[in-house]
Short mmCIF file of C-alpha atoms in Angstrom, two decimals:
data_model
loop_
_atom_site.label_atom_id
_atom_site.label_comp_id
_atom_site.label_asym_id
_atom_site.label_seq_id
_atom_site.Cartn_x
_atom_site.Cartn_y
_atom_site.Cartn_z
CA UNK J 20 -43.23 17.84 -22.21
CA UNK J 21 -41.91 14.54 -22.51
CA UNK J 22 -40.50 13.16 -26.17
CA UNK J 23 -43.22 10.11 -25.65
CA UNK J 24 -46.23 12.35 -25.05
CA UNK J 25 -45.22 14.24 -27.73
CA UNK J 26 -44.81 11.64 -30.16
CA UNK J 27 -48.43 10.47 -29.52
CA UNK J 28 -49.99 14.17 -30.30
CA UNK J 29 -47.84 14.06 -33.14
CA UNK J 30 -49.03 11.25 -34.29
CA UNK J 31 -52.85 12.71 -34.22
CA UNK J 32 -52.38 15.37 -36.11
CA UNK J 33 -50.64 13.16 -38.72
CA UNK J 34 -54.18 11.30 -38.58
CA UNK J 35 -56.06 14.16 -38.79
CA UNK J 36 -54.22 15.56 -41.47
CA UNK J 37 -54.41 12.24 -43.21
CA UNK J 38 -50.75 11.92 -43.60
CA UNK J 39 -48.10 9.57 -42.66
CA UNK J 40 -44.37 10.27 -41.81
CA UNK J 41 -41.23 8.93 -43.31
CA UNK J 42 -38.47 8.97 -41.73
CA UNK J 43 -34.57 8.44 -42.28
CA UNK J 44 -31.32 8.53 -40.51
CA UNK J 45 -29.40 11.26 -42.09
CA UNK J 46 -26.69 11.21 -39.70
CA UNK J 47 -26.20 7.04 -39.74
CA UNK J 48 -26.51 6.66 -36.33
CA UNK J 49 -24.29 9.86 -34.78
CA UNK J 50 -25.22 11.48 -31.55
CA UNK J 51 -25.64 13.72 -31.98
CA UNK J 52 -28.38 12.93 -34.44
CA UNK J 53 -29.74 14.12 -37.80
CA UNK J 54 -33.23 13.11 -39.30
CA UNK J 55 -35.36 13.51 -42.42
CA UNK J 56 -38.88 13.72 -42.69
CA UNK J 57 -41.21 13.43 -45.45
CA UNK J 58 -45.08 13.74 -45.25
CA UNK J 59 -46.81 12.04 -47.86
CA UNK J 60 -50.67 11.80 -48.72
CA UNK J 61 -52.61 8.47 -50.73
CA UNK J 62 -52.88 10.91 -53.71
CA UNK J 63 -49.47 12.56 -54.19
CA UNK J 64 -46.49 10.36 -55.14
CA UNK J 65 -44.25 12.92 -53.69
CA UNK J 66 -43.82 14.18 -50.54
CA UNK J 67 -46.28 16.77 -49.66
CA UNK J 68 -43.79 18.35 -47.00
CA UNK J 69 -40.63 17.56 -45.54
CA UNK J 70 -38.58 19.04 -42.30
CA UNK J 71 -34.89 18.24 -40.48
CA UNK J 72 -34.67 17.81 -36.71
CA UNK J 73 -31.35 17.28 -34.94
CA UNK J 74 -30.13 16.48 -31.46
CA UNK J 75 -31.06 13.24 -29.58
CA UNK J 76 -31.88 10.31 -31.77
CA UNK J 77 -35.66 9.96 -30.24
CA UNK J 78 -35.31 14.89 -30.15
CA UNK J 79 -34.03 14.10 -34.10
CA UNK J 80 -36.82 12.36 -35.01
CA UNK J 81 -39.11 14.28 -33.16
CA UNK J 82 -37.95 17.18 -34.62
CA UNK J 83 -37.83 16.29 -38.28
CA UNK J 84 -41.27 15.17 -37.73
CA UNK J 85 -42.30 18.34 -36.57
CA UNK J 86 -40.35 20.36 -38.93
CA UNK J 87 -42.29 18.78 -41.68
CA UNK J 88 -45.68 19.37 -39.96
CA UNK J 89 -44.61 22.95 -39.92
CA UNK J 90 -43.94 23.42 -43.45
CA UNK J 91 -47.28 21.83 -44.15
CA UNK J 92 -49.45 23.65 -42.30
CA UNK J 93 -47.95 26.93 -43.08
CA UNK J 94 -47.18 26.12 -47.07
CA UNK J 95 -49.78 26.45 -49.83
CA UNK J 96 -51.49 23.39 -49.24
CA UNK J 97 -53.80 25.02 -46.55
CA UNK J 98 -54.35 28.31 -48.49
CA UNK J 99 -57.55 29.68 -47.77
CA UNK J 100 -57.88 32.98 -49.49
CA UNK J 101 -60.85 33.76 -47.44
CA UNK J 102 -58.65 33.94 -44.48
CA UNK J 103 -56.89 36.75 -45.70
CA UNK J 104 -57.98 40.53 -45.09
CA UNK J 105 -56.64 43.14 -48.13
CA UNK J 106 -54.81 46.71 -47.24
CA UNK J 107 -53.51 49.42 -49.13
CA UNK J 108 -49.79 48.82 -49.05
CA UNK J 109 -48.84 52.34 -48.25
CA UNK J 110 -51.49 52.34 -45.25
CA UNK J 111 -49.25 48.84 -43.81
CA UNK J 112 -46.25 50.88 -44.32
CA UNK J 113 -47.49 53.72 -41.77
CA UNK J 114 -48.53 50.69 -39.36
CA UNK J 115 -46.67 49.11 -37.18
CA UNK J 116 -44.27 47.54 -39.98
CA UNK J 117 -42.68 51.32 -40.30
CA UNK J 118 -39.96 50.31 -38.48
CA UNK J 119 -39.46 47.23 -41.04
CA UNK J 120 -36.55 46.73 -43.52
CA UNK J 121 -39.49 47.31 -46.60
CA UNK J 122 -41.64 49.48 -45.16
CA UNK J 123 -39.62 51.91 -48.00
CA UNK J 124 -40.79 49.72 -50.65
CA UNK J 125 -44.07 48.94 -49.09
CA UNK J 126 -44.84 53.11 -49.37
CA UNK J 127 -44.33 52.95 -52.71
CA UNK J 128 -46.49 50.10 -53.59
CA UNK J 129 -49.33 51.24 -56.27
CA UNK J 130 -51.60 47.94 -55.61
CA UNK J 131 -54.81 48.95 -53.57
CA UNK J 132 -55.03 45.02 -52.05
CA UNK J 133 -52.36 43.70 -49.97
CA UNK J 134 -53.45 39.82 -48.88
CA UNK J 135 -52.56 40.27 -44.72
CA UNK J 136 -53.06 38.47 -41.79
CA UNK J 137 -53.89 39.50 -38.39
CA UNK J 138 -51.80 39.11 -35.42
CA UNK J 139 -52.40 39.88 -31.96
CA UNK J 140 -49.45 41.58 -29.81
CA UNK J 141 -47.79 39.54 -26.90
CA UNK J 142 -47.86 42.28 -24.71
CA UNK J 143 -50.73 43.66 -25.11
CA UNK J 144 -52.21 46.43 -27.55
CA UNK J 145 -53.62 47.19 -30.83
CA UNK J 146 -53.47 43.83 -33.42
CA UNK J 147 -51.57 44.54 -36.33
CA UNK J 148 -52.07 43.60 -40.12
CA UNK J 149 -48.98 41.75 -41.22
CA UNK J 150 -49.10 40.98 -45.00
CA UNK J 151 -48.88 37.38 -46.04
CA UNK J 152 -45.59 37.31 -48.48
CA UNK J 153 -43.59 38.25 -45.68
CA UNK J 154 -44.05 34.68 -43.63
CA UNK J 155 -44.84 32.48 -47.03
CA UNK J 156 -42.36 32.67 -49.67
CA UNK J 157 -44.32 30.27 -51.89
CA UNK J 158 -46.69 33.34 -52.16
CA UNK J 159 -44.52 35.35 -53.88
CA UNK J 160 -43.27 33.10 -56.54
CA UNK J 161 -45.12 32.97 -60.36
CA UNK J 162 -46.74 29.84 -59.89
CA UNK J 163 -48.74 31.27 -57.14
CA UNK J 164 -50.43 33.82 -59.16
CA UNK J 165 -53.68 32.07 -58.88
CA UNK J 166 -53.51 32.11 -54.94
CA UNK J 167 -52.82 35.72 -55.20
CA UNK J 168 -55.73 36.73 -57.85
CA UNK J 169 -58.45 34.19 -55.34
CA UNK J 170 -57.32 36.76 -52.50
CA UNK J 171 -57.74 39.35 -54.96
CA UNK J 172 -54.94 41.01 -54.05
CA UNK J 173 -53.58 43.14 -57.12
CA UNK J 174 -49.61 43.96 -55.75
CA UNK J 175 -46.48 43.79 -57.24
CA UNK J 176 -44.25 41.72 -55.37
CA UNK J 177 -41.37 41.97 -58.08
CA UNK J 178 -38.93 43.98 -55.78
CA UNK J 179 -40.10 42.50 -52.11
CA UNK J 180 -40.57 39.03 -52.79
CA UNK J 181 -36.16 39.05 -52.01
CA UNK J 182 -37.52 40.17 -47.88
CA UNK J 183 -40.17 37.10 -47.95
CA UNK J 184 -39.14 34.38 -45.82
CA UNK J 185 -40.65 32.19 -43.44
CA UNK J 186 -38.10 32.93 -40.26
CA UNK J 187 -40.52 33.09 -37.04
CA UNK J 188 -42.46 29.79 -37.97
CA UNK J 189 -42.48 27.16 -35.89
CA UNK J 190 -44.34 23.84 -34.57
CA UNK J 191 -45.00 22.92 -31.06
CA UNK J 192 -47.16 20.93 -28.87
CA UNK J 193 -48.99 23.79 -27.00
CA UNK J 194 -48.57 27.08 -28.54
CA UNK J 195 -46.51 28.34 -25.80
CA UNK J 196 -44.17 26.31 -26.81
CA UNK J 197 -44.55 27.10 -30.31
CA UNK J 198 -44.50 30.94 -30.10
CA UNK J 199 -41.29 30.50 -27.80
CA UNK J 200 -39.41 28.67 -30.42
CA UNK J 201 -40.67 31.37 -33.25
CA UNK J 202 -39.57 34.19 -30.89
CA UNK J 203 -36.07 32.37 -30.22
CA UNK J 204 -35.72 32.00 -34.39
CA UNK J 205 -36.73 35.64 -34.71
CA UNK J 206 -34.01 36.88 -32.45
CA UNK J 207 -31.54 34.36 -33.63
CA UNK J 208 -31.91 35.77 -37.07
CA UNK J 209 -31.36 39.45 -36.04
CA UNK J 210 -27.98 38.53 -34.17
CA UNK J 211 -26.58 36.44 -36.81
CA UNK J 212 -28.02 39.61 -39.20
CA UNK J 213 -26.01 42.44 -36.93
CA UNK J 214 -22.99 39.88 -36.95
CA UNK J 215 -22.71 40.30 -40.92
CA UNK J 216 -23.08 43.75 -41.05
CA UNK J 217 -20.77 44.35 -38.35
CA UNK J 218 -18.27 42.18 -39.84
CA UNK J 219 -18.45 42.86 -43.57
CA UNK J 220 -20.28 46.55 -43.68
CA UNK J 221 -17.88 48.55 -41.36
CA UNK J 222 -18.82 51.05 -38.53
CA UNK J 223 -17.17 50.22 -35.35
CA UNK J 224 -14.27 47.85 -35.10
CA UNK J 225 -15.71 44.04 -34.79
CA UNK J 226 -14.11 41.51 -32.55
CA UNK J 227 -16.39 38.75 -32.10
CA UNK J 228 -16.49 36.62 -29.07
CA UNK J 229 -15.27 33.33 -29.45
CA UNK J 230 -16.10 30.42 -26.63
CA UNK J 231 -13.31 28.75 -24.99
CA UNK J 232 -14.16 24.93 -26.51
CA UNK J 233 -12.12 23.74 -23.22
CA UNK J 234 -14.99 25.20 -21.55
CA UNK J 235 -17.71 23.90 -22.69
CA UNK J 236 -20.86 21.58 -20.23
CA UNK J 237 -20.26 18.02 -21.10
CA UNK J 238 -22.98 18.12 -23.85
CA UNK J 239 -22.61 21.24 -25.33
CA UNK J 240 -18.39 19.83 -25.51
CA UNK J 241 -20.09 16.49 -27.25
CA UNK J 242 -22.08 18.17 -29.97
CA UNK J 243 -18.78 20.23 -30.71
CA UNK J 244 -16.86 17.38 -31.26
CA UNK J 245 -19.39 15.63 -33.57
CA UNK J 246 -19.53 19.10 -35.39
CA UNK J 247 -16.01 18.61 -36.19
CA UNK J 248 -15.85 15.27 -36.67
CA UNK J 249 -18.48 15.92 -39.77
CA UNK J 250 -17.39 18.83 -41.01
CA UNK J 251 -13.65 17.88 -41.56
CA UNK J 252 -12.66 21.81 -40.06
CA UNK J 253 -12.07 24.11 -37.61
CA UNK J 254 -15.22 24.91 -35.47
CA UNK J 255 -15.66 28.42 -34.16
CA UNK J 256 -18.28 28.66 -31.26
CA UNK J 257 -19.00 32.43 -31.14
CA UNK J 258 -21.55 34.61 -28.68
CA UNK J 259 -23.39 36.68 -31.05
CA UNK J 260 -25.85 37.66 -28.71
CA UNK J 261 -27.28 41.44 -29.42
CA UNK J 262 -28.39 43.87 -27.57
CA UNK J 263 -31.57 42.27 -26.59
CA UNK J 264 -29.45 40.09 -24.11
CA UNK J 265 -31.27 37.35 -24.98
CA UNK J 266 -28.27 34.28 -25.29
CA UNK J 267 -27.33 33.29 -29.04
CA UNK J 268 -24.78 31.00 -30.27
CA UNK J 269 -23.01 30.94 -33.47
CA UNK J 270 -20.94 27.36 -35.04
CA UNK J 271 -19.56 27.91 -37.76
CA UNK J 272 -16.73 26.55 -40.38
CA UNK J 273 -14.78 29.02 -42.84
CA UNK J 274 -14.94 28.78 -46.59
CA UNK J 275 -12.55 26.89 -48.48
CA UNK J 276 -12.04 26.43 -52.08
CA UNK J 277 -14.03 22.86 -51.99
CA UNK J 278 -17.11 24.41 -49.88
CA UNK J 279 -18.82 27.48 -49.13
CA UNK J 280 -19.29 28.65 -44.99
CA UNK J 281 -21.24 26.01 -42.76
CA UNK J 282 -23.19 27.25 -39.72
CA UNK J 283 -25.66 26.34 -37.11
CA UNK J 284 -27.28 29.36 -34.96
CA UNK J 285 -29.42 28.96 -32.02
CA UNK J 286 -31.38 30.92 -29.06
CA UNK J 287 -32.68 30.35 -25.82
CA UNK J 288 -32.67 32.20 -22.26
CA UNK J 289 -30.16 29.15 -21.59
CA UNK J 290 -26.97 29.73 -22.84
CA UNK J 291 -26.37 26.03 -22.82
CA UNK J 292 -29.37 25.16 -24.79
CA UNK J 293 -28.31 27.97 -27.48
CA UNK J 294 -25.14 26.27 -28.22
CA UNK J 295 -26.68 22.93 -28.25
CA UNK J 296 -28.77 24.06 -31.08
CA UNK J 297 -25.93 26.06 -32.67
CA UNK J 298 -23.81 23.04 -33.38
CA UNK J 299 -26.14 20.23 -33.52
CA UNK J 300 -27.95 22.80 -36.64
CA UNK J 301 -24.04 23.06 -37.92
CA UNK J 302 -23.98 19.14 -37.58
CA UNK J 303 -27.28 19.41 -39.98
CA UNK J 304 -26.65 21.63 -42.32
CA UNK J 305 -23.48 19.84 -43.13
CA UNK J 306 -24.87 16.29 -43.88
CA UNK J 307 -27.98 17.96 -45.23
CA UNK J 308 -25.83 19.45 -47.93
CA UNK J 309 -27.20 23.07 -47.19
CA UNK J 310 -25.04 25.71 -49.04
CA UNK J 311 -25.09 29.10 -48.72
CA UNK J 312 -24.29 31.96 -51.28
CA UNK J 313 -24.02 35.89 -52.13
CA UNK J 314 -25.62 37.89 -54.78
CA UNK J 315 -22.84 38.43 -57.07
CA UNK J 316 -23.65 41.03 -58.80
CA UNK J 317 -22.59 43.25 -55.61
CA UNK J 318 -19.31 42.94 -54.22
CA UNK J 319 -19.93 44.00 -51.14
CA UNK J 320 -22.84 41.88 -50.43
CA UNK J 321 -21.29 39.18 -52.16
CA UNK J 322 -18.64 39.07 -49.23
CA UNK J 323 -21.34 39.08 -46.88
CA UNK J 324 -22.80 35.89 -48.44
CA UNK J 325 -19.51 34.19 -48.49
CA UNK J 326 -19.11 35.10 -44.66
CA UNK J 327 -15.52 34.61 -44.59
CA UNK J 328 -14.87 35.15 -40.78
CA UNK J 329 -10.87 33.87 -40.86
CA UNK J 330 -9.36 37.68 -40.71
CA UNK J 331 -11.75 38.71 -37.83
CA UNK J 332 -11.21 35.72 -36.13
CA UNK J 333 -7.82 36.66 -35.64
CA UNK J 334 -8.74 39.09 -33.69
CA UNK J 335 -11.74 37.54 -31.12
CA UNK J 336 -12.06 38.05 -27.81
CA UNK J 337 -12.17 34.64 -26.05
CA UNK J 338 -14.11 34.05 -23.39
CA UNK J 339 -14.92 31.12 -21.26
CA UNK J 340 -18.67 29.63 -21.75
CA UNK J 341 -20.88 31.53 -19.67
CA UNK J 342 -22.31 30.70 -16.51
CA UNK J 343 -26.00 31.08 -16.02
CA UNK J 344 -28.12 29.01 -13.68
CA UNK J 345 -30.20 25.90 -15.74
CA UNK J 346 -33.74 27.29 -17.65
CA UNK J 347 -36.54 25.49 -16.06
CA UNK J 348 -39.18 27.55 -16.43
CA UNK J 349 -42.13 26.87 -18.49
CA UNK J 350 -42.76 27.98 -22.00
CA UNK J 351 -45.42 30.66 -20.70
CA UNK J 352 -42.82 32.07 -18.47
CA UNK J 353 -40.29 32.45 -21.22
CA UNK J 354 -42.44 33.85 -23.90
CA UNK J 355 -43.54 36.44 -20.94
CA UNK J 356 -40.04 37.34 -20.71
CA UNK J 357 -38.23 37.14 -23.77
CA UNK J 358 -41.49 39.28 -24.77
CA UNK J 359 -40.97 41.52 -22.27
CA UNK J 360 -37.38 42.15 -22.89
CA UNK J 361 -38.06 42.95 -26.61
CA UNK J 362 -40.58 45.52 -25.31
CA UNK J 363 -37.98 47.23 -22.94
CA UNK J 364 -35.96 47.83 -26.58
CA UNK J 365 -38.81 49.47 -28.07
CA UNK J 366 -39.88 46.32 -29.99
CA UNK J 367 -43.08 44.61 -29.88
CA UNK J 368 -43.78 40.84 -30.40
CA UNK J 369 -46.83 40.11 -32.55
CA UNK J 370 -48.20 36.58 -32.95
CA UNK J 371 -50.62 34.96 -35.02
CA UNK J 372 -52.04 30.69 -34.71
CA UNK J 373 -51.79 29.30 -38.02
CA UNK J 374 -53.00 26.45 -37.17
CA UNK J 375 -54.62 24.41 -33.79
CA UNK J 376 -54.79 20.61 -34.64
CA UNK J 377 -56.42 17.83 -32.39
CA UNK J 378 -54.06 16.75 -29.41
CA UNK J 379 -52.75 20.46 -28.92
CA UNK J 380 -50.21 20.19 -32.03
CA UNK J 381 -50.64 23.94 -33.06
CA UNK J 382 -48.35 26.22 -36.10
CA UNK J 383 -47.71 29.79 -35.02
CA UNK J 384 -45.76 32.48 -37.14
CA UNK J 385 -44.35 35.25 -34.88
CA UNK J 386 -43.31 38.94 -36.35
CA UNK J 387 -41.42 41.34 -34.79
CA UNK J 388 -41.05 44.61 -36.80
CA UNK J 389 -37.38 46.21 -36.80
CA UNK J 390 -36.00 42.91 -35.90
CA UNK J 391 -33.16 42.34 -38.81
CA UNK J 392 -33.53 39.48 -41.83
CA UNK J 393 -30.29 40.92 -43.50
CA UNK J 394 -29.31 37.12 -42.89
CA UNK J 395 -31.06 36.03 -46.21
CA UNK J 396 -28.13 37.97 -48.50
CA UNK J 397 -26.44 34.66 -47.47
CA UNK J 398 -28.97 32.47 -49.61
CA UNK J 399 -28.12 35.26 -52.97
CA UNK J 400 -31.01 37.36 -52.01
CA UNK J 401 -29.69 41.21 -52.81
CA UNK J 402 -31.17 42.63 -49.72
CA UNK J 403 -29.58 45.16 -47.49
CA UNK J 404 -30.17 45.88 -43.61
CA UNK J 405 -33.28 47.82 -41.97
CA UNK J 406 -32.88 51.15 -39.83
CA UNK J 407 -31.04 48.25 -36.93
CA UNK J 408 -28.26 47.36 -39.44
CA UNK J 409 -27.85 50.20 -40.90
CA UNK J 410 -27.47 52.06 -37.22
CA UNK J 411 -24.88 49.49 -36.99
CA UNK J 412 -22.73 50.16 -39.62
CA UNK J 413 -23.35 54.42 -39.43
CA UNK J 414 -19.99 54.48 -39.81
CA UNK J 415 -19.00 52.03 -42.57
CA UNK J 416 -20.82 51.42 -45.83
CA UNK J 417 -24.18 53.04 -45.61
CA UNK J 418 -21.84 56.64 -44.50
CA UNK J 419 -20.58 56.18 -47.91
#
């Protein structure tokens, strides 16, 4: 859809939300470019919501506009506990989530109300309950214990609250084009998941693929330049894509003693696009002063969190940028068949519309159980890999 079109349905649902944008110019006037949103209402002095969008100056905006939208719509401001249907813990556990990372934990829960959400499957089949702290971290945390006792859900969330995060959210125009971008973040997260395991928790030697920058498209070559113009380092462009074939990108910046590891992922059935995203994020995260961090207590997750890449490095294959033929098929089309290549693993997509807002502005969270968050160790969560990651690394740290 063009960036004008969807600027205007952007700018209804700010109206019917009864919000207004502001916006700023993170990256002073780079391309490419970084921009800051913040939503605010007449009755709160602060923003209500904020987002990041990066790319194209009019894409930045866009983006940081939409971001913001997204973290709205899917924070606790629109909290309606009647929404919500309760289940036994233990009975989501045997569900389809069994294959999840705390499906362990889940079994063991002694609350008898579990505040869930129902999603529908992409590819058809049975809808599945998916409980609510996994997509909404602000659920989880103590000031939310009013939301949680108005759902009436009686659960101790002391031990998973560390797995909640709100990966597989995202904001689009239609919700095609929504659900496409949650499925892309979804199996972005689960690559750049195997990577650290793989890299930090043994089993088969790791030698990561590393792009040839001399081979990069003319824009994916100008969006590596400006990532190392703002970072000040070396930028490593590395194919992490998994198993699920689906093309994943990886920039990233080593750890020095003045900063921790900088990194922009991305995914798309266009390899191209992928690294676009990849370095343009890297280009974000970098002005946007995003750190990242290990739980310290453990050693060997703390090493994960720092993500120090510089002796594997040494060892990459590298490989010239892929050639694949341009994307140009419609959002539809590539839900249908990044669905249906997830389903040829053994995985199923499940999908739920948070929100539908005038215009065709609609939030969607996506869920894909078995899919790998081990990513969030890097943000000092002390989590450790589902059944995936730990298949990964049979013969390194979990064979201890």
């Amino acid at each position: 859809m063009p960036l004008a079109e969807a600027g205007r349905r952007s700018a209804a649902a700010l109206s019917a939300l009864g919000l207004r944008a502001e916006l700023f110019d993170v990256g002073g006037g780079r391309d490419p470019a970084v921009w800051w949103c913040g939503l605010r209402s007449e009755a709160e002095s602060l923003p209500v919501a904020c987002g990041m969008g990066k790319g194209g100056r009019r894409e930045a905006r866009l983006g940081a506009l939409f971001e913001a939208v997204e973290h709205y719509l899917t924070g606790p401001a629109r909290f309606d506990p009647d929404t919500v249907e309760p289940a036994p813990a233990a009975a989501l556990a045997a569900g389809p989530l069994r294959a999840d990372v705390c499906a362990l934990l889940l079994g063991g829960m002694p609350g008898r109300r579990m505040a869930c959400r129902r999603y529908r499957a992409l590819t058809g089949g049975d809808d599945a309950l998916v409980p609510l702290f996994l997509s909404s971290p602000w659920y989880v945390e103590t000031g939310a214990a009013p939301m949680r006792e108005r759902a009436g859900d009686d659960c101790d969330y002391a031990h998973l609250m560390r797995y909640s995060c709100n990966s597989g959210s995202a904001v689009g125009v239609t919700a095609a084009e929504a659900v496409l971008h949650a499925l892309n973040e979804t199996i972005e997260r689960d690559a750049l998941s195997l990577t650290l395991v793989r890299a930090f928790l043994g089993g088969p030697p790791f030698r990561p693929v590393l792009i040839d920058p001399g081979t990069l498209p003319y824009d994916v070559a100008r969006a590596y330049a400006a990532a190392a113009e703002v970072t000040g380092s070396p930028v490593h462009l590395l194919d992490i894509t998994s198993d699920l074939g689906v093309p994943t990108m990886l920039a990233y910046t080593a750890p020095t003693s003045r900063h921790p590891h900088r990194r922009g992922s991305g995914t798309s059935l266009s390899p191209a696009h992928a690294a676009w995203r990849a370095l343009t994020e890297l280009v974000q995260t970098t002005l946007g002063g995003g750190a990242h961090r290990g739980p310290a207590a453990h050693p060997v997750l703390a090493a994960c969190g720092r993500f120090d890449l510089t002796d594997v490095l040494r060892e990459a294959r590298v490989v010239p940028f892929p050639a694949a033929e341009p994307v140009a098929a419609a959002p539809g089309v590539q839900v249908r068949r990044v669905s249906a290549t997830l389903a040829a693993r053994g995985f199923t997509a499940y999908a739920r519309v948070v929100c539908a807002l005038p215009r065709g502005v609609v939030a969607v969270h996506v869920m894909v159980p078995g899919l790998e968050r081990f990513m969030l160790v890097t943000d000092g969560n002390l989590v450790v890999p589902g059944r995936r990651g730990r298949d990964a690394a049979k013969d390194g740290y979990f064979a201890e």
